[in-house]
Coordinates of C-alpha atoms in Angstrom, one line a residue:
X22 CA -3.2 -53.8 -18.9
X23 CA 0.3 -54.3 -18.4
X24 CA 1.6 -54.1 -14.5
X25 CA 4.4 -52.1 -12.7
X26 CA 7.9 -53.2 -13.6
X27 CA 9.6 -51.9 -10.1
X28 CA 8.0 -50.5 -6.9
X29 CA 8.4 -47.0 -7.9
X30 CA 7.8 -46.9 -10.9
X31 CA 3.9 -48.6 -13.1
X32 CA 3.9 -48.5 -16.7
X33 CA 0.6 -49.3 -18.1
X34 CA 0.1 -50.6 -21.9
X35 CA -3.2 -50.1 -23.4
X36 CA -4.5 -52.1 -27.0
X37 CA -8.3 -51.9 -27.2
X38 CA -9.5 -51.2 -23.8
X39 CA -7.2 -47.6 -24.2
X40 CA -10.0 -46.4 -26.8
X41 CA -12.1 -43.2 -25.9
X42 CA -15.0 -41.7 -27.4
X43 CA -16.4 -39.3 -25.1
X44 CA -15.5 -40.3 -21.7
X45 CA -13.3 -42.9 -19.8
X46 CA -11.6 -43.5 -16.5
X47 CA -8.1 -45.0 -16.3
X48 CA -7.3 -46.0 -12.2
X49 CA -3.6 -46.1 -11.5
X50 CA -2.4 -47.9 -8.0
X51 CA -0.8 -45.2 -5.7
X52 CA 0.0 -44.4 -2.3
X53 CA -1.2 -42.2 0.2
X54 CA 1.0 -39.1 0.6
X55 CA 2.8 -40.1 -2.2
X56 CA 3.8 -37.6 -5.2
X57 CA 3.3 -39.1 -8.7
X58 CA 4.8 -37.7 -12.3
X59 CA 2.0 -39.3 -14.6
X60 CA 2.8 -39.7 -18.1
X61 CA 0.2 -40.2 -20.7
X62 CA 0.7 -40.8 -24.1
X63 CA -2.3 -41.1 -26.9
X64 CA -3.0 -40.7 -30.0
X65 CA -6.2 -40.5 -32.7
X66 CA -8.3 -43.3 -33.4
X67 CA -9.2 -43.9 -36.8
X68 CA -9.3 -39.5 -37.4
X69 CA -8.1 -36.4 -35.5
X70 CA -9.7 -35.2 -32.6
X71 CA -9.3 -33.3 -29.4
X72 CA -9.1 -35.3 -25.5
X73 CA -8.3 -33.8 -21.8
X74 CA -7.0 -35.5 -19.1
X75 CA -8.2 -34.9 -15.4
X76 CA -7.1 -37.0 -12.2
X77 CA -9.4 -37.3 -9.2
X78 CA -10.7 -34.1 -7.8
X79 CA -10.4 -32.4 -10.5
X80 CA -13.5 -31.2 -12.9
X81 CA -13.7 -30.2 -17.1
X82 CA -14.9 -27.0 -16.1
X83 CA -12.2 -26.1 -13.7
X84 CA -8.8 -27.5 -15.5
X85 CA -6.8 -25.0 -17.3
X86 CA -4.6 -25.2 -20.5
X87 CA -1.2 -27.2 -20.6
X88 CA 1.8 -25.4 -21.2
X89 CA 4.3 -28.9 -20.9
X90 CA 5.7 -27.2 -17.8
X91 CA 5.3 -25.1 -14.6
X92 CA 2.0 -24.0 -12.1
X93 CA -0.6 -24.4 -15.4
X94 CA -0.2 -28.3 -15.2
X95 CA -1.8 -28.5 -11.8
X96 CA -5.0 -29.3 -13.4
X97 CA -4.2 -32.0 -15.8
X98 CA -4.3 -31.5 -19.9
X99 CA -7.0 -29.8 -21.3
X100 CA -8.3 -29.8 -25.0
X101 CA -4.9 -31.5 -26.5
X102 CA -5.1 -32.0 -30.0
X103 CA -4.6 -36.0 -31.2
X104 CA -4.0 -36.9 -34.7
X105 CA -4.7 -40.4 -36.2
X106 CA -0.8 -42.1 -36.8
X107 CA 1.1 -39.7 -34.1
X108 CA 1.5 -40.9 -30.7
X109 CA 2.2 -37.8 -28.2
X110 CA 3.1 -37.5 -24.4
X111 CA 2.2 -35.0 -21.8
X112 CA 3.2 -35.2 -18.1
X113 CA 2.1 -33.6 -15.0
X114 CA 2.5 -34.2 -11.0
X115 CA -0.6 -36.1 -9.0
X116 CA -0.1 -35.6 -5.3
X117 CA -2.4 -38.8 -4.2
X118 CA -4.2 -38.1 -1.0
X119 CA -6.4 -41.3 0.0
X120 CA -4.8 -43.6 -2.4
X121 CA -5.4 -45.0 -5.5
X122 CA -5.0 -42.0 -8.6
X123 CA -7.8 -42.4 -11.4
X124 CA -7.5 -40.6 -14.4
X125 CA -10.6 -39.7 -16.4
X126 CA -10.1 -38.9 -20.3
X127 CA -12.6 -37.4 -22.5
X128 CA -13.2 -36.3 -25.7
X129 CA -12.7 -38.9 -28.4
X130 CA -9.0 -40.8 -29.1
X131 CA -6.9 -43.6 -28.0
X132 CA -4.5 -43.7 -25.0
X133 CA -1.7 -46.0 -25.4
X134 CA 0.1 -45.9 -22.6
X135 CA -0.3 -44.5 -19.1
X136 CA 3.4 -44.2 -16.9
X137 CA 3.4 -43.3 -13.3
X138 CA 6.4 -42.6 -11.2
X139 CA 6.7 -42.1 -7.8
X140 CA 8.5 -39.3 -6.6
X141 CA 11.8 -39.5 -4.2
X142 CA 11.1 -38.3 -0.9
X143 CA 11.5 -34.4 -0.6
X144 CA 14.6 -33.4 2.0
X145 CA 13.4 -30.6 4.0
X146 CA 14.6 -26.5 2.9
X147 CA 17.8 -24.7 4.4
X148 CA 15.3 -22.3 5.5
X149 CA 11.6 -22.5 6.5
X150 CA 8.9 -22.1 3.9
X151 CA 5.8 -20.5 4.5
X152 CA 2.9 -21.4 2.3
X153 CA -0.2 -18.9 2.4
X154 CA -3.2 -20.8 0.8
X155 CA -6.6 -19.5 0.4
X156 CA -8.5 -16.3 -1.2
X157 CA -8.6 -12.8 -2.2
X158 CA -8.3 -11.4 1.7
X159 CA -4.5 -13.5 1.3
X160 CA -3.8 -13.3 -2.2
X161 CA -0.5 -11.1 -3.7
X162 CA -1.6 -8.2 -5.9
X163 CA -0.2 -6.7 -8.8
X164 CA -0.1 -3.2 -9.0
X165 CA -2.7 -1.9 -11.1
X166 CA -5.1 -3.3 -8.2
X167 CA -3.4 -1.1 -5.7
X168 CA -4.9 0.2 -2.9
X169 CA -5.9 -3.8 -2.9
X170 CA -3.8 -5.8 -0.8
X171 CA -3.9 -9.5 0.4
X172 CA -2.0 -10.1 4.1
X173 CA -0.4 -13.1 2.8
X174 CA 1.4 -10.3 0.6
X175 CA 2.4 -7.9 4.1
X176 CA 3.3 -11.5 5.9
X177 CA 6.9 -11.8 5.1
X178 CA 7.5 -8.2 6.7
X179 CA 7.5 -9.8 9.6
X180 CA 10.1 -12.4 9.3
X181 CA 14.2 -12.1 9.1
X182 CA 15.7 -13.4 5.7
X183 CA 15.7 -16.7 7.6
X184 CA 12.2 -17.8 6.2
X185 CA 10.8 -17.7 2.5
X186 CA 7.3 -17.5 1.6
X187 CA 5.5 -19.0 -1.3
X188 CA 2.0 -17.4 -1.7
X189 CA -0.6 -19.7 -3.3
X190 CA -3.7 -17.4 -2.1
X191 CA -5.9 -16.6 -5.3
X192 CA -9.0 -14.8 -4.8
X193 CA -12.7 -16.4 -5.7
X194 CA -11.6 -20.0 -4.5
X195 CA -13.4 -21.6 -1.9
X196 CA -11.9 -25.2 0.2
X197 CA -13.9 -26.6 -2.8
X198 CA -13.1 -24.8 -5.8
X199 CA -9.1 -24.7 -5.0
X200 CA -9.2 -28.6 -4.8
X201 CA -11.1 -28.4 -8.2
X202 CA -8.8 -25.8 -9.6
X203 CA -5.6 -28.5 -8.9
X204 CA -4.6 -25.6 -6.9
X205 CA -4.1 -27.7 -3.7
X206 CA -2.4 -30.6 -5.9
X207 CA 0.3 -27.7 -6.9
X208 CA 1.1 -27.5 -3.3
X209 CA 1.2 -30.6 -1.8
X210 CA 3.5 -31.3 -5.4
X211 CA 5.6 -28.7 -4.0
X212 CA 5.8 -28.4 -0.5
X213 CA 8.4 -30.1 1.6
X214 CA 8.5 -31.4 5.2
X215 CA 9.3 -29.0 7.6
X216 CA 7.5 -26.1 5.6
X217 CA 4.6 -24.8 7.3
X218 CA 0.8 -23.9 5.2
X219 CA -1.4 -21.3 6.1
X220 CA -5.0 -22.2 5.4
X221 CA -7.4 -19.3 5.3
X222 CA -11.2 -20.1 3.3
X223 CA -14.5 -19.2 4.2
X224 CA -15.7 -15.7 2.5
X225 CA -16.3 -17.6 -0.8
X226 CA -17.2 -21.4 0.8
X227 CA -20.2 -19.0 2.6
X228 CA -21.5 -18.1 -1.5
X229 CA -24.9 -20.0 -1.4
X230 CA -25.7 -18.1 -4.5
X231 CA -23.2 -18.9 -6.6
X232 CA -22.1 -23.0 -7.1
X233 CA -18.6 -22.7 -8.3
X234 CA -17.7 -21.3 -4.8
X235 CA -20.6 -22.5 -2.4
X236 CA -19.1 -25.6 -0.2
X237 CA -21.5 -26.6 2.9
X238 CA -20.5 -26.2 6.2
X239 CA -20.2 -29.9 6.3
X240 CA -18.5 -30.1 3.5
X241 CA -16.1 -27.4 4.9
X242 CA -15.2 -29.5 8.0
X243 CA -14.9 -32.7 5.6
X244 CA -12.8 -31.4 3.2
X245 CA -10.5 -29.3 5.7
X246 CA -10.1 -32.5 7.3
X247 CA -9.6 -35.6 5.0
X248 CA -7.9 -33.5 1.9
X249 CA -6.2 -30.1 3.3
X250 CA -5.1 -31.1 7.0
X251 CA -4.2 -34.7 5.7
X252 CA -2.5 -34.1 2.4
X253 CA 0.0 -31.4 3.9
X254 CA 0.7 -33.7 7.0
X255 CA 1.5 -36.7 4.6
X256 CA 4.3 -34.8 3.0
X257 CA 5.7 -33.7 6.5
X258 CA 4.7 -30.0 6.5
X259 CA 2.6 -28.3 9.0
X260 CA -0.6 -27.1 8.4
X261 CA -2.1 -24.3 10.5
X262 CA -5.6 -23.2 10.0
X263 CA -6.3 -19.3 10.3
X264 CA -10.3 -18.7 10.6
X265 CA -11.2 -15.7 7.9
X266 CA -10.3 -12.0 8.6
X267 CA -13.6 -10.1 9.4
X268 CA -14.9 -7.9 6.7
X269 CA -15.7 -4.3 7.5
X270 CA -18.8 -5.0 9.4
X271 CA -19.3 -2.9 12.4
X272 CA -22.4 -1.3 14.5
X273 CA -22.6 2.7 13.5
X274 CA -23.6 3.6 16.6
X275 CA -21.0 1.6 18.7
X276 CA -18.1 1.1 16.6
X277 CA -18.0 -2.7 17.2
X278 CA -18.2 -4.9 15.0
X279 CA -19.9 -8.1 14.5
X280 CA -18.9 -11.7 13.4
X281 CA -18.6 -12.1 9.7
X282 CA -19.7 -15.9 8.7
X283 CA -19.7 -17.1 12.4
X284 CA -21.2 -20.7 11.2
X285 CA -17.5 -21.2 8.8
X286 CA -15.8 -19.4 11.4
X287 CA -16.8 -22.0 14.2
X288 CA -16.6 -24.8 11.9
X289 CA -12.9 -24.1 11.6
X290 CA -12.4 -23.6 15.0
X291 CA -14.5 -27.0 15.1
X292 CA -12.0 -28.8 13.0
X293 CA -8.9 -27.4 14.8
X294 CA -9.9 -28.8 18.2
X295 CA -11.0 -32.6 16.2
X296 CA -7.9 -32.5 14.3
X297 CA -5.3 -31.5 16.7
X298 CA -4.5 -28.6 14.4
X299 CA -2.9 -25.4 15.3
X300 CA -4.9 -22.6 14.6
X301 CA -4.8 -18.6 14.5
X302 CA -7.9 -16.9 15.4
X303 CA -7.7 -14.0 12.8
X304 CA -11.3 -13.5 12.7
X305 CA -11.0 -12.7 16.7
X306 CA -8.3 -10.4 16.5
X307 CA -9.6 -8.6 13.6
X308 CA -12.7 -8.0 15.6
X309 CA -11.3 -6.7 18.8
X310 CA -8.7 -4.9 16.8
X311 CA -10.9 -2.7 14.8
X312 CA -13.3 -2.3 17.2
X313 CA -10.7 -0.8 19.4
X314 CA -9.6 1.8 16.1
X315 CA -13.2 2.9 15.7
X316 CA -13.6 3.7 19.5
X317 CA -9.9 5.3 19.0
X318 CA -10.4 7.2 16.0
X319 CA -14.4 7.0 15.3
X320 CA -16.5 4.6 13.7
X321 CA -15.9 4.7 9.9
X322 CA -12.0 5.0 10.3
X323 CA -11.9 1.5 9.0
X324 CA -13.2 2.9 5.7
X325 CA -10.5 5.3 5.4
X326 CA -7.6 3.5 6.7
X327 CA -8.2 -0.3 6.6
X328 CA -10.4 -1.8 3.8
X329 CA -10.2 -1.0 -0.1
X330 CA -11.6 2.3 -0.2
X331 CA -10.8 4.9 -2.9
X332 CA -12.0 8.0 -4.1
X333 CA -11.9 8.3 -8.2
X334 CA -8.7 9.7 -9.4
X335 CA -6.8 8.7 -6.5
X336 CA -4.9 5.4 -8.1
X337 CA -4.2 4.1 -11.2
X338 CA -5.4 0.7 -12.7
X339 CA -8.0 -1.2 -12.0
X340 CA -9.6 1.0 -9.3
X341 CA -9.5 4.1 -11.3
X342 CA -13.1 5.2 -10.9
X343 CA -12.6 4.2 -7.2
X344 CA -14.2 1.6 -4.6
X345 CA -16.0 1.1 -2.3
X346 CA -15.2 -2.7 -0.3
X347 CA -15.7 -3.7 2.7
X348 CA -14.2 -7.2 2.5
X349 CA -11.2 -6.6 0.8
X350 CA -7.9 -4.9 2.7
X351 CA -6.2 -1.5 1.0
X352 CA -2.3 -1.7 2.1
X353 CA -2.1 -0.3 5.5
X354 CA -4.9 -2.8 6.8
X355 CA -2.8 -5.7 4.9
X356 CA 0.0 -4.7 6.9
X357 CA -1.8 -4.7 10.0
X358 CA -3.4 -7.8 9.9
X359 CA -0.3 -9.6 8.3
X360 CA 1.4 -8.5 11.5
X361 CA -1.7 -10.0 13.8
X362 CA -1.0 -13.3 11.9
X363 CA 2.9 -12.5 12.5
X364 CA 2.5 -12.2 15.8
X365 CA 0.1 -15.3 16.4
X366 CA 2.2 -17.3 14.2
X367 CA 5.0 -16.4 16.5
X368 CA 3.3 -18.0 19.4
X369 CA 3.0 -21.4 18.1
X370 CA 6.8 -21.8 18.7
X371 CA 7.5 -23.3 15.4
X372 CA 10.6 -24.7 14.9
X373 CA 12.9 -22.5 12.5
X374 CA 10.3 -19.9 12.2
X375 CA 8.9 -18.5 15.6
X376 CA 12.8 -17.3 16.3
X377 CA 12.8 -15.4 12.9
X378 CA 10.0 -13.4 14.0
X379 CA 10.4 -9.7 13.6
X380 CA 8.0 -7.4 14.9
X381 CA 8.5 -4.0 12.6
X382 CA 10.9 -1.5 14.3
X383 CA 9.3 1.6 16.0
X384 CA 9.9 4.3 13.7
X385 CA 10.2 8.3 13.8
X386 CA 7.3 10.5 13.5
X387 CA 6.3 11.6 9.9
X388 CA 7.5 15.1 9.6
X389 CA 4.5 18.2 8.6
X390 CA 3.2 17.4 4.9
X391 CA 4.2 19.7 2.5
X392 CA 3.6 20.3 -1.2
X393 CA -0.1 20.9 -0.8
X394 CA -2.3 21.8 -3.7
X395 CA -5.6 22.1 -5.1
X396 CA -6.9 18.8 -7.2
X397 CA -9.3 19.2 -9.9
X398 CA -11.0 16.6 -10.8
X399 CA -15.0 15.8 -12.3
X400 CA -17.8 16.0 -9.7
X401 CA -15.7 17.2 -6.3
X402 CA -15.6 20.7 -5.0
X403 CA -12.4 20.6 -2.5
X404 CA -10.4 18.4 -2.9
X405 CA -6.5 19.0 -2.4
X406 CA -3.2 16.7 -2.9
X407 CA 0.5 16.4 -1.5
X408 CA 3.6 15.2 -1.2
X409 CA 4.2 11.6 0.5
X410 CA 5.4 12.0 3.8
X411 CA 8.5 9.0 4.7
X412 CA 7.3 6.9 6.8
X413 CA 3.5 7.9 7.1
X414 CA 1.0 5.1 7.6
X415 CA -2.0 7.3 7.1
X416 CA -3.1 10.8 7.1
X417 CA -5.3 12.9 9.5
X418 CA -7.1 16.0 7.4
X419 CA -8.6 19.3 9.3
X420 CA -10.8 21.7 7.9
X421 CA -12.2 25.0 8.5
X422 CA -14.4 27.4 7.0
X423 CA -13.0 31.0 5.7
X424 CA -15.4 34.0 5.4
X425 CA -14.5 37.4 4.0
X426 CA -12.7 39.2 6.6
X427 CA -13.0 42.1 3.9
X428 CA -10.9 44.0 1.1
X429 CA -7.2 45.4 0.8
X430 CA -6.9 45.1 4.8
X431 CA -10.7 46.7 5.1
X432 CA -12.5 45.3 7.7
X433 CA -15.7 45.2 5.4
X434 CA -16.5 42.3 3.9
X435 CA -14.6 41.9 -0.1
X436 CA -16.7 40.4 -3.0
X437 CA -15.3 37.3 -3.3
X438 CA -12.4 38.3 -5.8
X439 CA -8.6 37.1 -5.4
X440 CA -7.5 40.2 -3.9
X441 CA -9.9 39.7 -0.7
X442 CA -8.8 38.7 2.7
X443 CA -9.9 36.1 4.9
X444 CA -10.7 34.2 8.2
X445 CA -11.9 31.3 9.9
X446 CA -15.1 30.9 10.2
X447 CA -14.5 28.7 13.5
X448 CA -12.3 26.4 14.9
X449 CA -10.4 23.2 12.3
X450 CA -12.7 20.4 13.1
X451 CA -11.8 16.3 11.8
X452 CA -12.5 16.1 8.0
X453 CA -11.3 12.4 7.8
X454 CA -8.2 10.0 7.4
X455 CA -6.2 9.0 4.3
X456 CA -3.6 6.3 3.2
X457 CA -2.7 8.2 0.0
X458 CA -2.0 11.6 -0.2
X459 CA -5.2 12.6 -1.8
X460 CA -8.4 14.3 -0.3
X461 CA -11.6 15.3 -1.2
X462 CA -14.3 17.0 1.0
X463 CA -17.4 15.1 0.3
X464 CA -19.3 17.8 2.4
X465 CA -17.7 20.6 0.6
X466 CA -20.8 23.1 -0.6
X467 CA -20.0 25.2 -3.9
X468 CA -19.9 28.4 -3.3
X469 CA -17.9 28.1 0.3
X470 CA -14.3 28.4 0.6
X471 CA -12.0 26.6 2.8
X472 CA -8.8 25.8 4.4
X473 CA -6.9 22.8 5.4
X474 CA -4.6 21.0 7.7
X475 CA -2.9 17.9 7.2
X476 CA -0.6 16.3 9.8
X477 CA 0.8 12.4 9.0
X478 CA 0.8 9.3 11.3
X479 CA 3.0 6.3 12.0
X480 CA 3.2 4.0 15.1
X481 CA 5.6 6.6 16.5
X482 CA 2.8 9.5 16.4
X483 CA 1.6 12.3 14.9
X484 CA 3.6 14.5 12.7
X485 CA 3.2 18.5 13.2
X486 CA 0.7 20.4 11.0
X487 CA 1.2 21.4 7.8
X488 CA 0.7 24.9 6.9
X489 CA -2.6 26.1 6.5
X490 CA -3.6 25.9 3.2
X491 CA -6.6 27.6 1.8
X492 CA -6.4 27.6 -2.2
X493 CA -4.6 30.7 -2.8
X494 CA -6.8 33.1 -0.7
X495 CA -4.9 35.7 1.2
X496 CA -5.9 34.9 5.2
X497 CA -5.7 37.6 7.8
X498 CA -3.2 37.7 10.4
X499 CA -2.8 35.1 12.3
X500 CA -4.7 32.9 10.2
X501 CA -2.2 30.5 8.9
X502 CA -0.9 30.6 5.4
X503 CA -0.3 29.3 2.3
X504 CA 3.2 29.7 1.6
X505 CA 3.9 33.7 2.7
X506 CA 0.8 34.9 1.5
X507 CA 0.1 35.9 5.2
X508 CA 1.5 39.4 6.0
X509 CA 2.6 38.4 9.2
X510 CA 3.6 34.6 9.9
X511 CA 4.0 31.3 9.4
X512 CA 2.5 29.1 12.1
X513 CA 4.9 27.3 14.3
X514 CA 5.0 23.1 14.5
X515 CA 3.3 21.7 17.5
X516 CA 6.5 20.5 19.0
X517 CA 7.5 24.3 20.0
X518 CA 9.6 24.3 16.9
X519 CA 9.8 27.2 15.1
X520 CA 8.4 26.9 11.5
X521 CA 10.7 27.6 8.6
X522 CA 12.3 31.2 8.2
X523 CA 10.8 33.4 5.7
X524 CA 12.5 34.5 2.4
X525 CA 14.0 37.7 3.6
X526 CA 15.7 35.6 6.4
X527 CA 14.0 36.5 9.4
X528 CA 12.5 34.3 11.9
X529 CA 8.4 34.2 11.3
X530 CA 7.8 32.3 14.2
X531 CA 7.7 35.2 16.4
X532 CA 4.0 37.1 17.0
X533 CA 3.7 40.6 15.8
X534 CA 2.7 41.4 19.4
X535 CA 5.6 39.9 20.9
X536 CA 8.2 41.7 18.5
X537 CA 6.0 45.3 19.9
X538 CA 7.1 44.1 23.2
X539 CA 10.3 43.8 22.3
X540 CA 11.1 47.0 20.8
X541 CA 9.4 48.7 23.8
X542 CA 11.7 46.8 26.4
X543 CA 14.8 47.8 24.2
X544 CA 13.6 51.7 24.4
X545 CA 13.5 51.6 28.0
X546 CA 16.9 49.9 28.6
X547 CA 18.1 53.0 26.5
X548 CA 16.6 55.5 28.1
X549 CA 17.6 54.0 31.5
X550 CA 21.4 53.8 30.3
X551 CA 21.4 57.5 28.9
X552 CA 19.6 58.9 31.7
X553 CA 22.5 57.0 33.9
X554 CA 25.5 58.2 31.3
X555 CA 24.0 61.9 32.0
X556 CA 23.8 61.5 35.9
X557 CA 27.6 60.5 35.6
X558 CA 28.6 63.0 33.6
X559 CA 27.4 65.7 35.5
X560 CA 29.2 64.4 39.0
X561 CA 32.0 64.3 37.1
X562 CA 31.3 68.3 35.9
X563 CA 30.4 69.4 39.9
X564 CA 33.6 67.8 41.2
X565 CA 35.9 69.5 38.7
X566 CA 34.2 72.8 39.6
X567 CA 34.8 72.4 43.3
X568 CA 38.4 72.1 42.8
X569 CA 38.9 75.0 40.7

């Protein structure tokens, strides 16, 4: 074995002692903190065959296929194809963490020569980098998995153009599968100093059940410790370790909820205070932040609003037939908690990023939806859509139930037919919340009609109602109305505004009682002046006769 020809660089020659047939370890001399290209080159021995190439940390099962460049090197070389006569060469980056870097080859072949060069030292970014590493809760989405969102995707709304963001989340990896995976190695290849890494694991590390994922919470501490917290200080970044964001795990009753993994979510804690690691309780705000919006808005409204919840038909994609998860975040609770993480990142006063912190702007109220309709689709009753509102986080839906008021303006009760008309059977009660303009009624009986209101909501507060909208039935006056099918108005917005004028122009935000009262008061003002015009007149008449 031959020996390195300058300090940065070891070239290895191999004769006999390069042979493999099945499996074989190759240990190259490295340093600490240190980035590595390795360059392997082999060949058959004596016939074709097939070899792989993983470095320390890495498994078989978990490396990926080579593609000679880019993020699927991180893992090695997997299942390369050697031929007896033809030497070939593949390269990849080793990021060596406590030392020495040993290459295991297997499969059957002949490596012939093994060249390692150390990288030059990285030169920190123009602007800050922020690295999100961890699982699905963090991960960035395409969108055929909408309403799924991770927070490491929401983060950089938070942040001026001063800071880039390099999301490395991937859902399914656990502290020990992402070390596996080469996942980690692709990061601490890639990160410079003065960028910061977000560290978020535990939902997967927790999976007793299944090994891939399951990590101990031992092992946990050990390898947030000796491999994550040390491998990113060693290349000059900052790691900051941000315990896991609570699933959707709450007390009916109560609204509050409960601790999700508290023995990973200690443990992290744990290692923050041994380490001297800055850390962001997410899993404590996420807590006492949703507890507080089901004691605002009712227990359940994290169903609607926060976590990846979706009635069938409602997107597109992977969620098509809907969901139902309580661990995962739909957008609107992405947003949220990448603005609790925002805002706590804010308070470590990191250099170059805690200035660029930018909480999101106070917007407008949402104005009153509009565009609502009916929504047929397989196995729901009442279920009605409309048109996105700008700026709406979410949407707050009322319902009431109409009975016959009767027929043709009778006061007896109709048949049911088109021509009937109708009222409120009592007062619009809650029906639920919404982050896509979508609704269906799950306690909608067939056979009973209904009508609905639907007002939107931002951080600057509720938008007015929409108009009442009750599937084409004719409601009585005073009712509400879909469109002008009321004979008399249109209701006004709940900020005193009068609603929008009807087709022939006149303003239907005045009561049919209060126009009465008006044409009375204008009756009497004219019989005042006339009776005054005929008391004049006949002074005049008596003075004109008294001086004839």
């Amino acid at each position: 074995m031959g020996k390195p020809n300058t300090q940065d660089t070891a070239v290895f020659t191999y004769e006999e002692d390069g042979v493999v047939d099945g499996r074989k370890e190759f240990v190259i001399p490295a340093a600490a903190g240190e980035n590595y290209e390795i360059e392997i080159t082999f060949a058959g021995n004596g016939a074709d065959g097939v070899m792989s190439f993983a470095y320390d940390r890495v498994t078989e099962d978990q490396m990926v296929p080579n593609t000679d460049s880019g993020a699927d090197d991180r893992s090695g070389l997997l299942n390369e194809t050697v031929r007896e006569g033809q030497q070939q060469t593949r390269s990849f980056c080793v990021a060596a963490i406590q030392g020495d870097i040993v290459i295991t080859a297997t499969g059957q072949g002949r490596v012939t020569g093994i060249r390692a060069v150390k990288q030059a030292q990285k030169t920190p970014n123009d602007k800050a980098c922020i690295y999100t590493i961890g699982d699905s809760l963090v991960q960035t989405y395409a969108e055929k998995y909408a309403p799924q969102t991770g927070w490491g995707q929401t983060l950089p709304l938070y942040f001026d153009e001063n800071v880039t963001f390099v999301n490395r989340a991937l859902g399914g990896r656990s502290t020990g599968n992402y070390m596996r995976q080469g996942r980690l190695n692709q990061v601490l290849c890639e990160i410079a100093p003065g960028d910061c890494v977000l560290i978020e694991f535990g939902h997967n590390d927790s999976s007793s059940g299944n090994k891939d994922r399951y990590v101990s919470v031992e092992d946990y501490k050990k390898l947030l410790a000796d491999v994550y917290i040390k491998g990113i200080r060693d290349r000059g970044a900052t790691p900051v370790l941000v315990t896991l964001c609570n699933r959707n795990q709450y007390v009916q009753a109560t609204g509050e909820f409960t601790v999700s993994f508290p023995k990973y979510v200690e443990a992290m804690k744990e290692t923050a205070a041994e380490t001297d690691t800055l850390l962001i309780d997410l899993n404590a705000v996420t807590v006492e932040r949703f507890t507080q919006l089901n004691h605002q808005l009712g227990a359940g409204i994290t169903n609607d609003i926060i976590y990846n919840h979706a009635i069938a038909g409602a997107y597109e994609g992977e969620y098509a037939k809907g969901v139902k998860d309580n661990t995962h975040l739909q957008y609107y609770g992405a947003k949220l908690v990448g603005g609790f993480v925002a805002e706590e990142l804010q308070k470590l006063n990191l250099q170059g990023i805690s200035e660029h912190y930018v909480p999101l702007g106070m917007p407008e109220a949402p104005k009153a939806p509009e565009g609502i309709s009916e929504k047929k689709y397989e196995n729901f009753i009442s279920r009605i859509t409309w048109s996105p509102c700008e700026g709406a986080d979410y949407y707050k839906i009322m319902v009431a139930e109409l009975t016959a008021a009767g027929s043709g303006g009778s006061e007896e009760p109709g048949d049911g037919a088109a021509s009937d008309i109708y009222k409120l059977a009592g007062e619009f009660e809650l029906a639920g919340y919404t982050t896509v303009c979508d609704f269906a009624n799950t306690d909608a009986e067939e056979g009973r009609r209904y009508a609905y209101k639907v007002t939107a909501v931002n951080a600057a507060g509720e938008s007015p109602e929409s108009e009442t909208f009750a599937f084409g039935l004719q409601l009585a006056a005073g009712e509400g109305a879909d469109g002008s099918q009321s004979p008399d108005r249109q209701p006004s917005s709940d900020n005193g505004e009068p609603s929008a004028p009807q087709p022939d122009g006149s303003d239907s935000s005045v009561q049919p009682s209060e126009q009465t009262q008006t044409y009375k008061t204008v009756i009497i003002i004219a019989v005042v002046l006339a009776a005054a015009a005929i008391a004049v007149l006949a002074a005049v008449l008596i003075r004109r006769r008294g001086r004839k």
